[in-house]
Amino acid sequence: MPGPLSAIDRRRVLTGAGMLALLAVVAPACGSAPAPPAVDDLEAQRQLAQRDSELAAAARARLTGPDADDARELAAALDQVSLERAEHARALATEIARAAGKPPADATETTTPVPDGPAPTVSQVVNALRAAADSAGKLAITSSGYRAGLLASIAAACTASYAVALVAQS
């Protein structure tokens, strides 16, 4: 007398296993796509970096007066800060483009003109760098992967700039 298991042959077992494998491969494709990473915070950091670069350049321009010989080291430090913050802005723009799935812009960097009036002081540059370091550090804690490393590096560079390069010179 045939039992209930005798009706299952090898062909049915292989067919069932194949169907389960197909289901395992196809089922994840039915889900929704992951949300793209937010870039608003990075855009704010990029704008801060660009503004700080311009602020340092304007403070440097203030030092080109008749007593510029006394301020050469400070001028060099401000030049370095301006270059570093411009590089931070470029790196952030590249990360924003990568996260948005767009190719990075080709050197179409826009700068805002330095407003007329009194040039910024070194203490204003130091305060701006301190705020940028705090902001980037807080954002790095909530980020992960490359983005966290980029933001932590920016925070460290800003801290070194205001704590070592500019404070020691002013």
PDB file of C-alpha atoms in Angstrom:
ATOM      1  CA  MET A   1       0.000   0.000   0.000  1.00  0.00           C
ATOM      2  CA  PRO A   2       1.503   3.308  -1.056  1.00  0.00           C
ATOM      3  CA  GLY A   3       1.997   5.894   1.711  1.00  0.00           C
ATOM      4  CA  PRO A   4       1.626   9.697   1.528  1.00  0.00           C
ATOM      5  CA  LEU A   5       5.352  10.183   0.896  1.00  0.00           C
ATOM      6  CA  SER A   6       5.467   7.844  -2.059  1.00  0.00           C
ATOM      7  CA  ALA A   7       3.591  10.407  -4.202  1.00  0.00           C
ATOM      8  CA  ILE A   8       6.520  12.866  -3.922  1.00  0.00           C
ATOM      9  CA  ASP A   9       9.193  12.001  -6.412  1.00  0.00           C
ATOM     10  CA  ARG A  10      12.563  13.568  -7.047  1.00  0.00           C
ATOM     11  CA  ARG A  11      11.250  15.752  -9.908  1.00  0.00           C
ATOM     12  CA  ARG A  12       8.692  17.444  -7.643  1.00  0.00           C
ATOM     13  CA  VAL A  13      11.319  18.076  -4.958  1.00  0.00           C
ATOM     14  CA  LEU A  14      13.698  19.697  -7.463  1.00  0.00           C
ATOM     15  CA  THR A  15      10.883  21.776  -8.986  1.00  0.00           C
ATOM     16  CA  GLY A  16       9.813  22.980  -5.527  1.00  0.00           C
ATOM     17  CA  ALA A  17      13.380  23.856  -4.563  1.00  0.00           C
ATOM     18  CA  GLY A  18      13.827  25.780  -7.810  1.00  0.00           C
ATOM     19  CA  MET A  19      10.624  27.739  -7.192  1.00  0.00           C
ATOM     20  CA  LEU A  20      11.744  28.622  -3.660  1.00  0.00           C
ATOM     21  CA  ALA A  21      15.116  29.784  -4.959  1.00  0.00           C
ATOM     22  CA  LEU A  22      13.413  31.920  -7.604  1.00  0.00           C
ATOM     23  CA  LEU A  23      11.108  33.397  -4.977  1.00  0.00           C
ATOM     24  CA  ALA A  24      14.104  34.199  -2.743  1.00  0.00           C
ATOM     25  CA  VAL A  25      15.797  36.052  -5.600  1.00  0.00           C
ATOM     26  CA  VAL A  26      12.732  37.962  -6.827  1.00  0.00           C
ATOM     27  CA  ALA A  27      11.102  38.902  -3.496  1.00  0.00           C
ATOM     28  CA  PRO A  28      13.647  41.573  -2.456  1.00  0.00           C
ATOM     29  CA  ALA A  29      13.121  43.374  -5.756  1.00  0.00           C
ATOM     30  CA  CYS A  30       9.497  43.964  -4.808  1.00  0.00           C
ATOM     31  CA  GLY A  31      10.451  46.274  -1.934  1.00  0.00           C
ATOM     32  CA  SER A  32      10.824  50.025  -2.186  1.00  0.00           C
ATOM     33  CA  ALA A  33      14.157  51.609  -3.005  1.00  0.00           C
ATOM     34  CA  PRO A  34      16.122  53.008  -0.066  1.00  0.00           C
ATOM     35  CA  ALA A  35      15.732  56.714   0.500  1.00  0.00           C
ATOM     36  CA  PRO A  36      18.616  58.773  -0.874  1.00  0.00           C
ATOM     37  CA  PRO A  37      20.851  60.256   1.811  1.00  0.00           C
ATOM     38  CA  ALA A  38      19.956  63.773   2.882  1.00  0.00           C
ATOM     39  CA  VAL A  39      22.295  66.418   1.544  1.00  0.00           C
ATOM     40  CA  ASP A  40      20.794  69.496   3.215  1.00  0.00           C
ATOM     41  CA  ASP A  41      23.229  69.311   6.119  1.00  0.00           C
ATOM     42  CA  LEU A  42      26.149  68.894   3.746  1.00  0.00           C
ATOM     43  CA  GLU A  43      24.997  71.871   1.695  1.00  0.00           C
ATOM     44  CA  ALA A  44      24.942  74.000   4.847  1.00  0.00           C
ATOM     45  CA  GLN A  45      28.497  72.841   5.617  1.00  0.00           C
ATOM     46  CA  ARG A  46      29.572  73.642   2.045  1.00  0.00           C
ATOM     47  CA  GLN A  47      28.173  77.158   2.340  1.00  0.00           C
ATOM     48  CA  LEU A  48      29.931  77.633   5.685  1.00  0.00           C
ATOM     49  CA  ALA A  49      33.220  76.502   4.165  1.00  0.00           C
ATOM     50  CA  GLN A  50      32.852  78.871   1.219  1.00  0.00           C
ATOM     51  CA  ARG A  51      31.948  81.784   3.500  1.00  0.00           C
ATOM     52  CA  ASP A  52      34.879  81.052   5.823  1.00  0.00           C
ATOM     53  CA  SER A  53      37.261  80.926   2.862  1.00  0.00           C
ATOM     54  CA  GLU A  54      36.073  84.338   1.705  1.00  0.00           C
ATOM     55  CA  LEU A  55      36.198  85.705   5.258  1.00  0.00           C
ATOM     56  CA  ALA A  56      39.819  84.597   5.697  1.00  0.00           C
ATOM     57  CA  ALA A  57      40.754  86.050   2.298  1.00  0.00           C
ATOM     58  CA  ALA A  58      39.143  89.371   3.224  1.00  0.00           C
ATOM     59  CA  ALA A  59      40.952  89.433   6.576  1.00  0.00           C
ATOM     60  CA  ARG A  60      44.192  88.684   4.718  1.00  0.00           C
ATOM     61  CA  ALA A  61      43.554  91.588   2.343  1.00  0.00           C
ATOM     62  CA  ARG A  62      43.244  93.852   5.368  1.00  0.00           C
ATOM     63  CA  LEU A  63      46.831  93.015   6.308  1.00  0.00           C
ATOM     64  CA  THR A  64      48.338  94.322   3.060  1.00  0.00           C
ATOM     65  CA  GLY A  65      48.723  97.838   4.395  1.00  0.00           C
ATOM     66  CA  PRO A  66      51.937  99.742   5.096  1.00  0.00           C
ATOM     67  CA  ASP A  67      52.738  97.696   8.219  1.00  0.00           C
ATOM     68  CA  ALA A  68      52.375  94.378   6.403  1.00  0.00           C
ATOM     69  CA  ASP A  69      55.938  93.371   7.310  1.00  0.00           C
ATOM     70  CA  ASP A  70      54.865  92.782  10.915  1.00  0.00           C
ATOM     71  CA  ALA A  71      51.978  90.584   9.854  1.00  0.00           C
ATOM     72  CA  ARG A  72      53.584  88.259   7.286  1.00  0.00           C
ATOM     73  CA  GLU A  73      53.136  85.126   9.377  1.00  0.00           C
ATOM     74  CA  LEU A  74      49.528  85.992  10.148  1.00  0.00           C
ATOM     75  CA  ALA A  75      48.881  86.710   6.475  1.00  0.00           C
ATOM     76  CA  ALA A  76      50.360  83.334   5.528  1.00  0.00           C
ATOM     77  CA  ALA A  77      48.165  81.619   8.130  1.00  0.00           C
ATOM     78  CA  LEU A  78      45.069  83.382   6.778  1.00  0.00           C
ATOM     79  CA  ASP A  79      46.010  82.370   3.234  1.00  0.00           C
ATOM     80  CA  GLN A  80      46.298  78.760   4.374  1.00  0.00           C
ATOM     81  CA  VAL A  81      42.926  78.921   6.141  1.00  0.00           C
ATOM     82  CA  SER A  82      41.325  80.355   3.020  1.00  0.00           C
ATOM     83  CA  LEU A  83      42.804  77.597   0.840  1.00  0.00           C
ATOM     84  CA  GLU A  84      41.811  74.829   3.266  1.00  0.00           C
ATOM     85  CA  ARG A  85      38.234  76.042   3.609  1.00  0.00           C
ATOM     86  CA  ALA A  86      37.928  76.356  -0.191  1.00  0.00           C
ATOM     87  CA  GLU A  87      39.128  72.742  -0.448  1.00  0.00           C
ATOM     88  CA  HIS A  88      36.555  71.738   2.171  1.00  0.00           C
ATOM     89  CA  ALA A  89      33.845  73.381   0.065  1.00  0.00           C
ATOM     90  CA  ARG A  90      35.011  71.442  -3.016  1.00  0.00           C
ATOM     91  CA  ALA A  91      35.097  68.126  -1.138  1.00  0.00           C
ATOM     92  CA  LEU A  92      31.623  68.729   0.261  1.00  0.00           C
ATOM     93  CA  ALA A  93      30.294  69.657  -3.188  1.00  0.00           C
ATOM     94  CA  THR A  94      31.713  66.395  -4.553  1.00  0.00           C
ATOM     95  CA  GLU A  95      30.057  64.401  -1.755  1.00  0.00           C
ATOM     96  CA  ILE A  96      26.745  66.202  -2.315  1.00  0.00           C
ATOM     97  CA  ALA A  97      26.879  65.361  -6.016  1.00  0.00           C
ATOM     98  CA  ARG A  98      27.757  61.733  -5.260  1.00  0.00           C
ATOM     99  CA  ALA A  99      24.912  61.368  -2.759  1.00  0.00           C
ATOM    100  CA  ALA A 100      22.457  62.960  -5.178  1.00  0.00           C
ATOM    101  CA  GLY A 101      23.598  60.654  -7.972  1.00  0.00           C
ATOM    102  CA  LYS A 102      24.799  63.516 -10.145  1.00  0.00           C
ATOM    103  CA  PRO A 103      28.232  64.077 -11.616  1.00  0.00           C
ATOM    104  CA  PRO A 104      30.203  66.748  -9.747  1.00  0.00           C
ATOM    105  CA  ALA A 105      30.150  70.204 -11.270  1.00  0.00           C
ATOM    106  CA  ASP A 106      33.211  71.060 -13.348  1.00  0.00           C
ATOM    107  CA  ALA A 107      34.960  73.912 -11.565  1.00  0.00           C
ATOM    108  CA  THR A 108      31.956  76.198 -11.732  1.00  0.00           C
ATOM    109  CA  GLU A 109      32.712  77.620  -8.359  1.00  0.00           C
ATOM    110  CA  THR A 110      30.739  80.699  -7.511  1.00  0.00           C
ATOM    111  CA  THR A 111      32.036  83.197  -5.051  1.00  0.00           C
ATOM    112  CA  THR A 112      30.217  86.007  -3.431  1.00  0.00           C
ATOM    113  CA  PRO A 113      32.012  89.320  -3.494  1.00  0.00           C
ATOM    114  CA  VAL A 114      33.375  90.584  -0.226  1.00  0.00           C
ATOM    115  CA  PRO A 115      31.068  93.348   0.963  1.00  0.00           C
ATOM    116  CA  ASP A 116      32.354  96.888   1.146  1.00  0.00           C
ATOM    117  CA  GLY A 117      32.989  98.206   4.587  1.00  0.00           C
ATOM    118  CA  PRO A 118      35.339  97.216   7.344  1.00  0.00           C
ATOM    119  CA  ALA A 119      37.356  94.106   6.624  1.00  0.00           C
ATOM    120  CA  PRO A 120      36.859  91.208   9.012  1.00  0.00           C
ATOM    121  CA  THR A 121      39.254  90.833  11.885  1.00  0.00           C
ATOM    122  CA  VAL A 122      41.244  87.757  12.795  1.00  0.00           C
ATOM    123  CA  SER A 123      38.980  87.221  15.807  1.00  0.00           C
ATOM    124  CA  GLN A 124      35.969  87.091  13.464  1.00  0.00           C
ATOM    125  CA  VAL A 125      37.746  84.437  11.388  1.00  0.00           C
ATOM    126  CA  VAL A 126      38.585  82.500  14.569  1.00  0.00           C
ATOM    127  CA  ASN A 127      34.945  82.661  15.718  1.00  0.00           C
ATOM    128  CA  ALA A 128      33.714  81.494  12.305  1.00  0.00           C
ATOM    129  CA  LEU A 129      36.178  78.585  12.324  1.00  0.00           C
ATOM    130  CA  ARG A 130      35.164  77.640  15.867  1.00  0.00           C
ATOM    131  CA  ALA A 131      31.483  77.572  14.835  1.00  0.00           C
ATOM    132  CA  ALA A 132      32.307  75.538  11.710  1.00  0.00           C
ATOM    133  CA  ALA A 133      34.323  73.022  13.742  1.00  0.00           C
ATOM    134  CA  ASP A 134      31.485  72.584  16.235  1.00  0.00           C
ATOM    135  CA  SER A 135      28.902  72.208  13.488  1.00  0.00           C
ATOM    136  CA  ALA A 136      30.941  69.717  11.449  1.00  0.00           C
ATOM    137  CA  GLY A 137      31.831  67.738  14.577  1.00  0.00           C
ATOM    138  CA  LYS A 138      28.199  67.389  15.637  1.00  0.00           C
ATOM    139  CA  LEU A 139      27.191  66.334  12.137  1.00  0.00           C
ATOM    140  CA  ALA A 140      30.055  63.819  11.951  1.00  0.00           C
ATOM    141  CA  ILE A 141      28.725  62.067  15.051  1.00  0.00           C
ATOM    142  CA  THR A 142      25.357  61.462  13.386  1.00  0.00           C
ATOM    143  CA  SER A 143      26.861  60.388  10.050  1.00  0.00           C
ATOM    144  CA  SER A 144      28.532  57.168   8.981  1.00  0.00           C
ATOM    145  CA  GLY A 145      31.133  55.956   6.528  1.00  0.00           C
ATOM    146  CA  TYR A 146      33.000  58.340   4.261  1.00  0.00           C
ATOM    147  CA  ARG A 147      30.712  61.232   5.151  1.00  0.00           C
ATOM    148  CA  ALA A 148      31.532  60.916   8.865  1.00  0.00           C
ATOM    149  CA  GLY A 149      35.243  60.842   8.078  1.00  0.00           C
ATOM    150  CA  LEU A 150      34.997  63.872   5.809  1.00  0.00           C
ATOM    151  CA  LEU A 151      33.108  65.905   8.403  1.00  0.00           C
ATOM    152  CA  ALA A 152      35.432  64.844  11.225  1.00  0.00           C
ATOM    153  CA  SER A 153      38.424  65.831   9.100  1.00  0.00           C
ATOM    154  CA  ILE A 154      36.861  69.228   8.422  1.00  0.00           C
ATOM    155  CA  ALA A 155      36.164  69.720  12.135  1.00  0.00           C
ATOM    156  CA  ALA A 156      39.767  68.818  12.983  1.00  0.00           C
ATOM    157  CA  ALA A 157      41.187  71.147  10.330  1.00  0.00           C
ATOM    158  CA  CYS A 158      39.040  74.050  11.526  1.00  0.00           C
ATOM    159  CA  THR A 159      40.049  73.404  15.135  1.00  0.00           C
ATOM    160  CA  ALA A 160      43.735  73.299  14.220  1.00  0.00           C
ATOM    161  CA  SER A 161      43.377  76.484  12.200  1.00  0.00           C
ATOM    162  CA  TYR A 162      41.809  78.546  14.953  1.00  0.00           C
ATOM    163  CA  ALA A 163      43.595  76.971  17.914  1.00  0.00           C
ATOM    164  CA  VAL A 164      47.098  76.741  16.498  1.00  0.00           C
ATOM    165  CA  ALA A 165      47.651  78.702  13.302  1.00  0.00           C
ATOM    166  CA  LEU A 166      45.646  81.848  13.982  1.00  0.00           C
ATOM    167  CA  VAL A 167      45.740  82.141  17.773  1.00  0.00           C
ATOM    168  CA  ALA A 168      49.499  81.646  17.850  1.00  0.00           C
ATOM    169  CA  GLN A 169      49.943  84.368  15.232  1.00  0.00           C
ATOM    170  CA  SER A 170      47.521  86.983  16.548  1.00  0.00           C
TER     171      SER A 170
END
